[in-house]
Coordinates of C-alpha atoms and ligand atoms in Angstrom, one line a residue:
M178 CA 60.1 83.9 146.8
A179 CA 63.6 82.5 146.0
R180 CA 65.0 83.1 142.5
A181 CA 64.2 80.1 140.3
L182 CA 64.6 79.3 136.6
L183 CA 62.1 77.1 134.8
Y184 CA 62.6 76.0 131.2
G185 CA 59.8 75.5 128.7
T186 CA 59.0 75.8 125.0
A187 CA 58.9 79.4 123.7
V188 CA 55.9 79.5 121.3
S189 CA 55.5 83.3 120.9
P190 CA 58.5 85.6 121.0
G191 CA 59.2 88.6 123.2
Y192 CA 60.0 89.4 126.9
A193 CA 57.6 90.3 129.7
I194 CA 57.9 91.3 133.3
G195 CA 54.9 91.1 135.5
R196 CA 53.0 89.5 138.4
V197 CA 51.6 86.0 138.3
H198 CA 47.8 85.7 137.9
L199 CA 46.7 82.1 138.2
L200 CA 43.7 81.2 136.0
H201 CA 42.8 77.9 137.6
V202 CA 43.7 77.0 141.1
A203 CA 44.8 73.5 139.9
G204 CA 46.3 71.1 142.3
M205 CA 44.1 72.2 145.2
V206 CA 41.5 69.4 145.1
E207 CA 39.2 69.4 148.1
K208 CA 39.8 66.0 149.7
R209 CA 37.1 65.4 152.3
R210 CA 35.8 62.1 153.6
I211 CA 32.0 61.9 154.0
A212 CA 29.5 59.9 156.0
P213 CA 27.2 57.5 154.0
R214 CA 24.2 59.7 154.5
Q215 CA 26.1 62.6 152.7
A216 CA 26.7 60.6 149.5
E217 CA 23.5 61.6 147.8
R218 CA 24.0 65.3 148.5
E219 CA 27.6 65.1 147.0
Q220 CA 26.1 63.3 143.9
Q221 CA 23.6 66.0 143.5
R222 CA 26.3 68.7 143.8
L223 CA 28.1 66.9 141.0
R224 CA 25.0 67.0 138.8
A225 CA 24.5 70.7 139.5
A226 CA 28.1 71.4 138.6
S227 CA 27.7 69.6 135.3
E228 CA 24.7 71.8 134.5
A229 CA 26.5 75.0 135.6
V230 CA 29.6 74.1 133.5
R231 CA 27.4 73.4 130.4
E232 CA 25.7 76.7 130.9
A233 CA 29.1 78.5 131.2
L234 CA 30.4 76.7 128.1
R235 CA 27.2 77.6 126.2
E236 CA 27.8 81.3 127.0
A237 CA 31.5 81.0 125.9
M238 CA 30.3 79.5 122.7
G239 CA 28.1 82.5 122.0
K240 CA 31.2 84.7 122.1
V241 CA 33.2 82.8 119.5
P242 CA 33.8 84.9 116.4
E243 CA 32.5 83.7 113.1
D244 CA 35.9 82.7 111.7
L245 CA 36.9 80.5 114.6
A246 CA 34.9 77.4 113.7
E247 CA 37.6 75.3 115.3
Y248 CA 37.0 76.8 118.7
R249 CA 33.3 76.1 118.4
E250 CA 34.0 72.4 117.7
V251 CA 36.2 72.2 120.8
I252 CA 33.7 73.9 123.1
A253 CA 30.9 71.7 121.7
A254 CA 33.0 68.6 122.5
Q255 CA 33.6 69.9 126.0
M256 CA 29.9 70.6 126.5
E257 CA 29.2 66.9 125.7
L258 CA 32.0 65.8 128.0
A259 CA 30.5 67.9 130.9
R260 CA 27.5 65.7 130.9
D261 CA 29.1 62.5 129.8
P262 CA 27.3 59.6 131.6
K263 CA 30.5 57.5 131.9
L264 CA 32.4 60.4 133.6
L265 CA 29.6 61.4 135.9
E266 CA 28.4 57.9 136.7
S267 CA 31.8 56.7 137.5
A268 CA 32.5 59.7 139.8
A269 CA 29.1 59.3 141.4
K270 CA 29.8 55.6 142.1
R271 CA 33.1 56.5 143.6
I272 CA 31.4 59.0 146.0
E273 CA 29.3 56.1 147.3
S274 CA 31.9 53.4 147.4
D275 CA 34.9 55.3 148.7
L276 CA 32.8 57.8 150.8
I277 CA 34.7 60.8 149.5
C278 CA 33.4 64.3 148.5
A279 CA 32.4 65.1 144.9
S280 CA 35.7 67.0 144.0
W281 CA 37.9 64.2 145.2
A282 CA 35.8 61.5 143.4
L283 CA 35.8 63.6 140.2
D284 CA 39.6 64.1 140.4
E285 CA 40.2 60.4 140.7
T286 CA 37.9 59.7 137.8
I287 CA 39.5 62.3 135.5
N288 CA 43.0 61.1 136.4
Q289 CA 42.0 57.5 135.5
L290 CA 40.4 58.5 132.2
C291 CA 43.3 60.8 131.2
A292 CA 45.9 58.1 132.0
L293 CA 44.1 55.9 129.5
F294 CA 44.0 58.5 126.8
D295 CA 47.6 59.8 127.5
K296 CA 48.9 56.3 126.7
M297 CA 47.3 56.2 123.3
E298 CA 49.5 56.6 120.3
D299 CA 46.9 58.3 118.2
P300 CA 47.4 62.1 118.7
Y301 CA 43.7 62.7 118.1
L302 CA 42.8 60.5 121.0
R303 CA 45.7 61.9 123.1
D304 CA 44.2 65.4 122.5
R305 CA 40.9 64.1 124.0
A306 CA 42.8 64.0 127.4
Q307 CA 43.3 67.7 127.1
D308 CA 39.6 68.2 126.7
I309 CA 38.8 65.9 129.6
R310 CA 41.3 67.8 131.8
A311 CA 39.8 71.1 130.8
V312 CA 36.3 70.0 131.6
G313 CA 37.5 68.3 134.9
L314 CA 39.0 71.6 135.9
R315 CA 35.8 73.5 135.3
L316 CA 33.7 71.0 137.1
R317 CA 36.1 71.2 140.1
E318 CA 36.0 75.0 140.1
S319 CA 32.2 74.9 140.0
L320 CA 32.2 72.5 143.0
Q321 CA 34.8 74.4 145.0
G322 CA 33.9 77.9 143.8
S323 CA 37.6 78.6 143.0
R324 CA 37.4 80.1 139.6
A325 CA 39.7 83.1 139.4
A326 CA 38.5 86.6 138.3
V327 CA 38.1 86.8 134.6
A328 CA 39.7 90.3 134.4
P329 CA 43.3 89.6 135.4
G330 CA 44.3 93.2 135.8
E331 CA 47.3 95.2 134.6
N332 CA 50.8 93.9 134.1
C333 CA 50.0 90.3 134.7
V334 CA 51.5 87.1 133.5
L335 CA 48.6 84.7 133.1
M336 CA 49.4 81.2 134.2
A337 CA 47.3 78.1 133.9
E338 CA 47.5 74.3 133.6
D339 CA 46.4 74.8 130.1
L340 CA 44.2 77.3 128.2
S341 CA 41.2 76.0 126.3
P342 CA 39.1 77.9 123.8
A343 CA 36.3 78.4 126.3
D344 CA 38.8 80.0 128.8
V345 CA 39.9 82.3 126.0
M346 CA 36.4 83.5 125.3
D347 CA 35.8 84.2 129.0
M348 CA 38.9 86.4 129.4
D349 CA 39.7 90.1 129.0
F350 CA 43.4 90.0 127.9
S351 CA 44.0 93.7 127.9
G352 CA 46.4 93.8 130.8
V353 CA 48.0 90.4 130.1
Q354 CA 51.8 90.7 129.3
A355 CA 52.5 87.0 128.7
L356 CA 51.0 83.5 128.9
V357 CA 52.6 80.6 130.6
T358 CA 51.1 77.1 130.7
A359 CA 52.2 73.8 132.4
Q360 CA 50.9 71.8 129.5
G361 CA 50.8 72.3 125.7
G362 CA 53.1 72.4 122.7
P363 CA 53.8 74.7 119.8
T364 CA 50.4 74.1 118.3
S365 CA 48.4 74.4 121.5
H366 CA 45.6 77.0 121.9
T367 CA 47.9 79.0 124.2
A368 CA 50.5 79.3 121.4
I369 CA 47.9 80.3 118.8
L370 CA 46.3 82.8 121.1
A371 CA 49.6 84.4 122.2
R372 CA 50.7 84.8 118.6
G373 CA 47.4 86.4 117.8
L374 CA 47.8 88.8 120.8
R375 CA 51.5 89.4 119.9
I376 CA 52.5 88.7 123.5
P377 CA 55.3 86.2 124.6
A378 CA 54.3 82.7 125.7
L379 CA 55.9 79.7 127.2
V380 CA 54.3 76.2 127.3
G381 CA 55.3 72.8 128.6
L382 CA 56.6 73.9 132.1
P383 CA 55.2 71.0 134.2
D384 CA 56.4 72.3 137.5
V385 CA 55.4 75.9 137.1
L386 CA 52.2 75.8 139.2
A387 CA 53.9 74.1 142.1
T388 CA 56.7 76.8 142.0
V389 CA 54.9 80.1 141.6
H390 CA 52.0 81.7 143.5
E391 CA 49.5 84.4 142.8
G392 CA 51.1 87.8 142.8
D393 CA 54.7 86.5 142.5
S394 CA 57.0 88.7 140.4
V395 CA 58.3 86.8 137.2
I396 CA 60.1 87.4 134.0
V397 CA 59.1 85.6 130.8
D398 CA 61.8 85.1 128.2
G399 CA 59.8 84.1 125.1
V400 CA 62.9 84.0 123.0
G401 CA 65.1 81.7 125.1
G402 CA 62.2 79.7 126.5
V403 CA 62.8 80.6 130.2
L404 CA 60.7 81.7 133.1
L405 CA 62.6 83.5 135.8
A406 CA 60.6 83.5 139.1
G407 CA 61.6 85.7 142.0
P408 CA 64.0 87.9 139.9
E409 CA 66.6 90.0 141.7
Q410 CA 67.2 93.7 141.0
D411 CA 70.0 92.9 138.4
D412 CA 67.7 90.5 136.5
L413 CA 64.9 93.2 136.4
A414 CA 67.3 95.8 135.1
Q415 CA 68.8 93.4 132.5
Y416 CA 65.4 92.2 131.2
T417 CA 63.8 95.6 131.2
A418 CA 66.6 96.8 128.9
L419 CA 66.3 93.6 126.8
R420 CA 62.5 94.0 126.5
D421 CA 62.7 97.6 125.4
E422 CA 65.4 96.7 122.8
Y423 CA 63.4 93.8 121.6
T424 CA 60.2 95.8 121.2
A425 CA 62.0 98.5 119.2
W426 CA 63.7 95.8 117.0
E427 CA 60.4 94.0 116.4
T428 CA 58.7 97.2 115.4
R429 CA 61.5 98.0 112.9
V430 CA 61.4 94.4 111.5
R431 CA 57.7 94.4 111.1
A432 CA 57.6 97.8 109.4
A433 CA 60.1 96.4 106.8
A434 CA 58.2 93.0 106.4
H435 CA 57.2 93.9 102.8
W436 CA 60.6 94.9 101.6
P437 CA 62.4 92.2 99.5
A438 CA 64.9 90.0 101.2
D439 CA 68.0 91.1 99.2
T440 CA 71.3 90.4 100.9
R441 CA 73.9 93.2 101.2
D442 CA 75.5 92.0 98.0
G443 CA 72.2 91.9 96.1
V444 CA 71.3 88.2 96.2
R445 CA 67.5 87.7 96.5
V446 CA 66.2 84.8 98.5
S447 CA 62.4 84.1 98.4
V448 CA 61.0 84.0 101.9
Q449 CA 57.8 82.1 102.0
A450 CA 55.3 81.0 104.7
N451 CA 54.2 77.5 105.9
M452 CA 50.5 77.2 106.5
E453 CA 48.1 74.5 107.7
R454 CA 44.7 76.2 107.5
P455 CA 43.0 78.7 105.2
E456 CA 42.4 81.1 108.1
E457 CA 46.1 81.7 108.3
A458 CA 46.2 83.6 105.0
G459 CA 45.8 87.0 106.7
E460 CA 48.8 86.4 108.9
M461 CA 50.7 85.1 105.9
R462 CA 50.0 88.3 103.9
E463 CA 50.9 90.5 106.9
S464 CA 54.2 88.7 107.4
G465 CA 55.4 89.9 104.0
A466 CA 55.9 86.3 102.7
D467 CA 56.4 85.7 99.0
G468 CA 53.7 83.0 98.8
V469 CA 53.2 79.7 100.6
G470 CA 56.2 77.3 100.4
L471 CA 54.4 74.5 102.3
Y472 CA 50.7 74.0 102.8
R473 CA 50.3 71.0 105.1
T474 CA 47.1 69.2 104.0
E475 CA 46.8 66.6 106.7
F476 CA 44.7 68.5 109.2
S477 CA 41.4 68.0 107.5
F478 CA 42.2 64.2 107.3
L479 CA 42.8 63.9 111.1
R480 CA 39.1 64.2 112.0
D481 CA 36.7 61.4 112.5
V482 CA 35.4 61.4 108.9
L483 CA 37.5 61.6 105.7
P484 CA 36.9 64.8 103.8
G485 CA 35.2 64.6 100.4
E486 CA 36.4 66.2 97.2
R487 CA 33.9 69.1 97.6
E488 CA 35.2 69.9 101.1
L489 CA 38.8 69.7 99.9
L490 CA 38.0 71.9 97.0
E491 CA 36.6 74.5 99.3
E492 CA 39.6 74.4 101.6
Y493 CA 42.2 74.6 98.9
G494 CA 40.2 77.2 97.0
A495 CA 40.1 79.4 100.1
V496 CA 43.8 79.1 100.5
V497 CA 44.5 79.9 96.9
R498 CA 42.2 83.0 97.0
G499 CA 43.7 84.1 100.3
V500 CA 47.3 84.0 99.0
A501 CA 46.7 85.2 95.4
P502 CA 48.4 86.3 93.3
A503 CA 51.3 84.6 95.1
R504 CA 51.9 80.8 94.7
V505 CA 50.8 78.1 97.1
V506 CA 52.8 74.8 97.2
F507 CA 50.4 72.2 98.5
R508 CA 52.0 69.1 100.0
T509 CA 50.0 66.0 99.4
L510 CA 48.8 64.0 102.4
D511 CA 51.6 63.2 104.8
V512 CA 49.9 61.0 107.4
G513 CA 51.7 58.3 109.4
A514 CA 54.4 58.4 112.1
D515 CA 53.6 61.5 114.3
K516 CA 50.4 62.4 112.3
M517 CA 48.2 59.3 112.5
M518 CA 44.7 59.3 110.9
R519 CA 42.0 57.6 113.0
A520 CA 41.7 54.8 110.4
Q521 CA 45.5 54.2 110.7
S522 CA 45.6 54.0 114.5
N523 CA 44.2 50.5 114.3
A524 CA 46.7 49.2 111.8
K525 CA 49.6 48.7 114.2
E526 CA 53.0 49.1 112.6
P527 CA 56.1 48.1 114.6
N528 CA 57.9 51.3 113.6
P529 CA 55.5 53.9 112.2
A530 CA 58.3 56.4 111.4
L531 CA 59.7 53.8 109.0
G532 CA 56.3 52.6 107.9
L533 CA 53.4 53.5 105.7
R534 CA 53.7 57.3 105.9
G535 CA 53.5 60.2 103.3
I536 CA 53.5 59.1 99.7
R537 CA 53.7 55.4 100.8
F538 CA 50.3 55.7 102.5
C539 CA 48.8 57.6 99.5
L540 CA 50.0 55.0 97.0
R541 CA 48.5 52.2 99.1
H542 CA 45.2 54.0 99.6
R543 CA 44.7 55.3 96.1
H544 CA 41.0 56.3 96.6
I545 CA 42.0 58.8 99.3
F546 CA 44.9 60.1 97.2
R547 CA 43.0 60.4 94.0
T548 CA 40.3 62.4 95.8
Q549 CA 42.9 64.8 97.0
L550 CA 44.7 65.1 93.7
R551 CA 41.4 65.7 91.9
A552 CA 40.6 68.6 94.3
L553 CA 44.1 70.0 93.8
M554 CA 44.0 69.7 89.9
R555 CA 40.6 71.4 90.0
V556 CA 41.8 74.3 92.2
G557 CA 44.9 74.5 90.0
V558 CA 42.9 75.8 87.1
A559 CA 42.1 79.0 88.8
G560 CA 45.2 79.8 90.8
N561 CA 48.9 79.8 91.2
V562 CA 49.4 76.2 92.5
A563 CA 52.2 73.7 92.8
L564 CA 52.2 70.2 94.3
M565 CA 54.9 68.4 96.3
L566 CA 55.1 64.9 97.5
P567 CA 56.3 64.0 101.0
M568 CA 58.6 61.1 102.2
I569 CA 59.8 60.2 98.7
S570 CA 62.4 57.5 98.7
T571 CA 62.3 56.1 95.1
L572 CA 62.0 57.6 91.6
D573 CA 59.2 55.2 90.9
E574 CA 57.0 57.0 93.4
V575 CA 57.2 60.2 91.4
L576 CA 56.6 58.4 88.1
T577 CA 53.5 56.7 89.6
V578 CA 52.1 60.0 90.7
R579 CA 52.6 61.4 87.2
D580 CA 50.7 58.4 85.8
I581 CA 47.9 58.9 88.3
M582 CA 47.6 62.6 87.4
R583 CA 47.5 61.7 83.7
D584 CA 44.7 59.3 84.4
L585 CA 42.8 61.9 86.5
H586 CA 43.1 64.3 83.7
G587 CA 41.4 61.9 81.4
E588 CA 38.6 61.3 84.0
L589 CA 38.0 65.0 84.6
A590 CA 38.2 65.9 81.0
A591 CA 35.6 63.2 80.1
R592 CA 33.3 64.8 82.7
H593 CA 34.0 68.3 81.4
I594 CA 35.2 69.4 84.8
P595 CA 37.7 72.4 84.5
H596 CA 41.1 71.5 85.9
A597 CA 44.8 72.0 85.4
E598 CA 46.2 69.1 83.3
K599 CA 49.7 69.7 84.6
L600 CA 50.9 71.4 87.7
P601 CA 54.5 72.1 88.8
L602 CA 55.4 68.9 90.7
G603 CA 58.1 68.8 93.3
V604 CA 59.3 66.4 96.0
M605 CA 60.3 66.9 99.6
I606 CA 63.8 65.7 100.2
E607 CA 63.5 64.2 103.7
T608 CA 64.9 60.6 103.5
P609 CA 68.6 59.7 103.0
A610 CA 67.6 57.7 99.9
A611 CA 66.2 60.9 98.3
V612 CA 69.5 62.7 99.1
L613 CA 71.5 60.0 97.4
I614 CA 69.3 59.9 94.3
A615 CA 68.7 63.7 94.2
D616 CA 70.3 63.8 90.7
A617 CA 67.8 61.4 89.3
L618 CA 64.9 63.0 91.1
A619 CA 65.9 66.4 89.9
R620 CA 65.5 65.2 86.3
E621 CA 61.9 64.1 87.0
C622 CA 60.7 67.1 89.1
D623 CA 60.1 70.8 88.8
F624 CA 61.5 71.7 92.2
F625 CA 62.8 70.3 95.5
S626 CA 61.8 71.3 99.0
I627 CA 64.1 70.1 101.8
G628 CA 62.1 68.9 104.9
T629 CA 64.9 69.3 107.4
N630 CA 62.8 68.2 110.3
D631 CA 62.5 64.7 109.0
L632 CA 65.7 64.7 107.0
I633 CA 67.9 65.3 110.1
H634 CA 66.1 62.6 112.1
Y635 CA 66.3 60.0 109.3
L636 CA 69.9 60.9 108.5
L637 CA 71.0 60.7 112.1
A638 CA 68.7 57.7 113.0
I639 CA 67.0 59.6 115.8
D640 CA 63.3 59.4 116.5
R641 CA 61.8 62.9 116.2
N642 CA 59.7 62.5 119.3
N643 CA 62.1 60.6 121.5
H644 CA 63.6 62.9 124.1
Q645 CA 66.3 60.3 125.0
V646 CA 68.1 60.9 121.7
A647 CA 67.2 64.6 121.3
Y648 CA 70.8 65.5 122.2
L649 CA 71.9 64.0 118.9
N650 CA 69.8 66.4 116.9
E651 CA 72.6 68.4 115.4
A652 CA 71.8 70.4 112.3
L653 CA 75.5 71.1 111.8
H654 CA 76.4 67.5 111.9
P655 CA 78.7 66.9 108.8
A656 CA 76.2 64.4 107.5
V657 CA 73.4 67.0 107.4
V658 CA 75.6 69.8 106.0
R659 CA 77.0 67.6 103.2
S660 CA 73.5 66.3 102.4
L661 CA 72.1 69.9 102.1
K662 CA 74.9 70.8 99.7
R663 CA 74.4 67.7 97.6
I664 CA 70.7 68.3 97.3
I665 CA 71.1 72.0 96.4
D666 CA 73.8 71.3 93.8
S667 CA 71.8 68.4 92.3
A668 CA 68.8 70.6 91.8
H669 CA 70.8 73.5 90.3
R670 CA 72.7 71.1 87.9
E671 CA 69.3 70.2 86.4
G672 CA 68.1 73.8 86.4
I673 CA 65.3 73.4 89.1
W674 CA 64.9 75.6 92.1
V675 CA 65.3 74.4 95.7
S676 CA 63.6 75.5 98.9
V677 CA 63.9 74.6 102.6
C678 CA 60.7 74.3 104.5
G679 CA 61.8 72.6 107.8
E680 CA 62.6 74.5 111.0
L681 CA 66.2 75.0 109.9
A682 CA 65.1 77.7 107.5
S683 CA 64.0 80.0 110.4
D684 CA 67.1 79.3 112.5
P685 CA 69.7 82.0 112.1
Y686 CA 72.5 79.4 111.9
G687 CA 70.6 77.4 109.3
L688 CA 69.6 80.5 107.3
A689 CA 73.2 81.7 107.0
L690 CA 74.4 78.3 105.9
L691 CA 71.6 77.8 103.4
L692 CA 72.3 81.2 101.9
G693 CA 75.9 80.3 101.6
M694 CA 75.0 77.1 99.8
G695 CA 72.8 79.0 97.3
V696 CA 69.3 78.0 98.3
D697 CA 66.6 79.8 96.2
A698 CA 63.8 79.9 98.8
V699 CA 63.1 79.3 102.5
S700 CA 59.8 78.8 104.1
A701 CA 58.7 78.9 107.7
S702 CA 55.8 79.8 110.1
P703 CA 54.6 83.4 109.2
R704 CA 55.6 84.7 112.6
F705 CA 59.3 84.1 111.6
V706 CA 59.1 85.6 108.1
P707 CA 59.7 89.3 108.9
G708 CA 62.8 88.3 111.1
M709 CA 64.2 86.0 108.4
K710 CA 63.8 88.7 105.8
H711 CA 65.5 91.3 108.1
M712 CA 68.3 88.9 108.7
L713 CA 68.9 88.1 105.1
R714 CA 69.2 91.9 104.4
R715 CA 71.9 92.1 107.0
L716 CA 73.9 89.2 105.6
D717 CA 76.3 89.0 102.7
A718 CA 75.9 86.0 100.4
A719 CA 79.6 85.9 99.3
T720 CA 80.8 85.8 102.9
C721 CA 78.2 83.1 103.7
M722 CA 79.5 81.1 100.8
D723 CA 82.9 81.2 102.4
L724 CA 81.4 80.2 105.7
A725 CA 79.5 77.3 104.0
Y726 CA 82.7 76.1 102.4
N727 CA 84.5 76.1 105.8
V728 CA 81.6 74.3 107.5
L729 CA 81.6 71.7 104.8
M730 CA 85.3 71.1 105.3
S731 CA 84.8 70.7 109.1
A732 CA 84.1 67.4 110.8
D733 CA 84.0 69.1 114.2
I734 CA 80.5 70.2 115.1
S735 CA 81.6 72.6 117.9
A736 CA 84.1 74.3 115.5
S737 CA 81.3 74.6 112.9
Q738 CA 79.0 76.2 115.5
R739 CA 81.7 78.6 116.5
M740 CA 82.4 79.6 112.9
V741 CA 78.7 80.3 112.2
R742 CA 78.2 82.2 115.4
E743 CA 81.1 84.4 114.8
R744 CA 79.8 85.2 111.3
L745 CA 76.4 85.9 112.6
Q746 CA 77.7 88.1 115.4
E747 CA 79.7 90.2 112.9
S748 CA 76.6 90.7 110.7
L749 CA 73.8 91.0 113.3
G750 CA 75.6 92.1 116.5
S751 CA 73.3 92.0 119.6
E752 CA 70.2 91.3 117.4
L753 CA 71.4 87.7 117.1
A754 CA 69.8 87.2 120.6
F755 CA 66.4 88.0 119.2
H756 CA 66.3 85.1 116.7
T757 CA 65.2 81.8 118.1
T758 CA 67.8 79.0 117.5
S759 CA 67.5 75.4 118.3
I760 CA 71.1 74.9 117.3
L761 CA 72.4 76.8 120.3
A762 CA 70.4 74.4 122.6
H763 CA 72.8 71.7 121.5
C764 CA 75.9 73.8 121.7
H765 CA 78.9 71.7 122.8
E766 CA 80.8 74.6 124.4
Ligands
LIG188 C1 60.0 68.5 107.5 O1 60.0 67.3 107.7 O2 61.0 69.3 107.6 C2 58.7 69.2 107.2 C3 58.6 70.4 106.8 O3 57.6 68.4 107.3 P1 56.8 68.0 108.6 O4 57.4 68.8 109.7 O5 55.4 68.4 108.3 O6 57.0 66.6 108.7
LIG189 MG1 58.4 66.1 107.1

């Protein structure tokens, strides 16, 4: 095949060279017209496919390990979908009315359903489209007998429209060098699986299945987010060398994961992990992280039913025990904008990103907030726990939370329920208002954590999910750089510590700059922690301080990028290429 480059999202780092193995033969829908007398037979084939798929899913369910309750939930939902009367009846009607075969009718029905779900703003409902597609694919494969072999063989790059938990349970991944899917994002099952298997993965390449074929030779660049199809000899030589170099580097970095992250000139920066589920505690400990700098608590709230205090207590208790003796910073509920609860999806807001999200939602829905705070205060008595509040824009919000906690202390004490009366309380700095009142906030808080993902978007007035304005996402924009410096200095003037828990913390450009500005801690996904610690050990805080000064003086983003890159190249050499950066993606040169 002709050489072609496809760009996607790198969700698990590394390089792989192999031959394509297609899991699903998607796109090849059988499109056959039928005579009226054949309609009943096609409808019966559809019913038989539904039974066969349910049976296969039931088998997959039996293989799910104990600790993957989430997989079990997804498979159970897919089993229900496989016999959903709306889906099957509507496809059966189409067979009869349009006189088309079962595969074709099914495909039309699935597309129509998915189009409805895809348009929904609520991410929970949008995710249902993923399940419908996965079940649709299985039904079609059952009808057409086109399911690929489950043992993909040696040196293969497994490609699929998407991978669902049931696919994962069916597969033997021993020869798989990399995963590539047309759909999916950083939190998709593909991403989680690839990180678990420690193989590179790319997601979100919509054209990939139309471009490559079974057996094609491909290169997966899981650092740069590129798939190279039909590589030439030079490409193969270059990537073979890169892959070997990367593997050796990664082994070295991982072996040193538990060493402290002291810079060359002896400055220690605490490198912590971001977590979202108790099951990630093992990965967090393995990464060498000094505790959890951000535990996102929204996930248990995004289900159909709100969690009760007991359920939250169990979840938070499991996190604290899994991370002990290190500290966990729990962020209180941050729903709204891109993380809508089901209950919220009905309350239409004209601009959710500027609406009732984070602390604003919690202070409006006090019963939900009080339940969460009670669980956190109770878990705080037994572990090393701190709290932080998202989306703060006024001092009043912090004072109100302190009042609520005083009140809850009275309530819990009256009921003789053990709890921590006081817990270290910090705020996330992610709105321009919080930057400008950082001095006042620092006097009321025990620490700051800078949420650069939101801060950059709110500062530069760009919607985090709007691709049209993604080009404006410049972490080295002077407004961002000056804000970071102002926040760090305000915290230190009041004697409190400051951490960064947004993506910028794991970006080499961001890390060098933050070190130069004197940040105390950084926190990122556990998979980045060993690399961040390794990089800090190769940097020099005094030189980074000079760098930060020069970048602060610069109003020219390209010049700032050049200065940081030169500094990083001096310290890291060719290793710089092994660290994922989003800043380079916006490079002006
Ligand atoms: C951030 O905004 O940088 C952050 C860490 O929070 P989230 O990505 O969960 O909004
Ligand atoms: Mg945020």
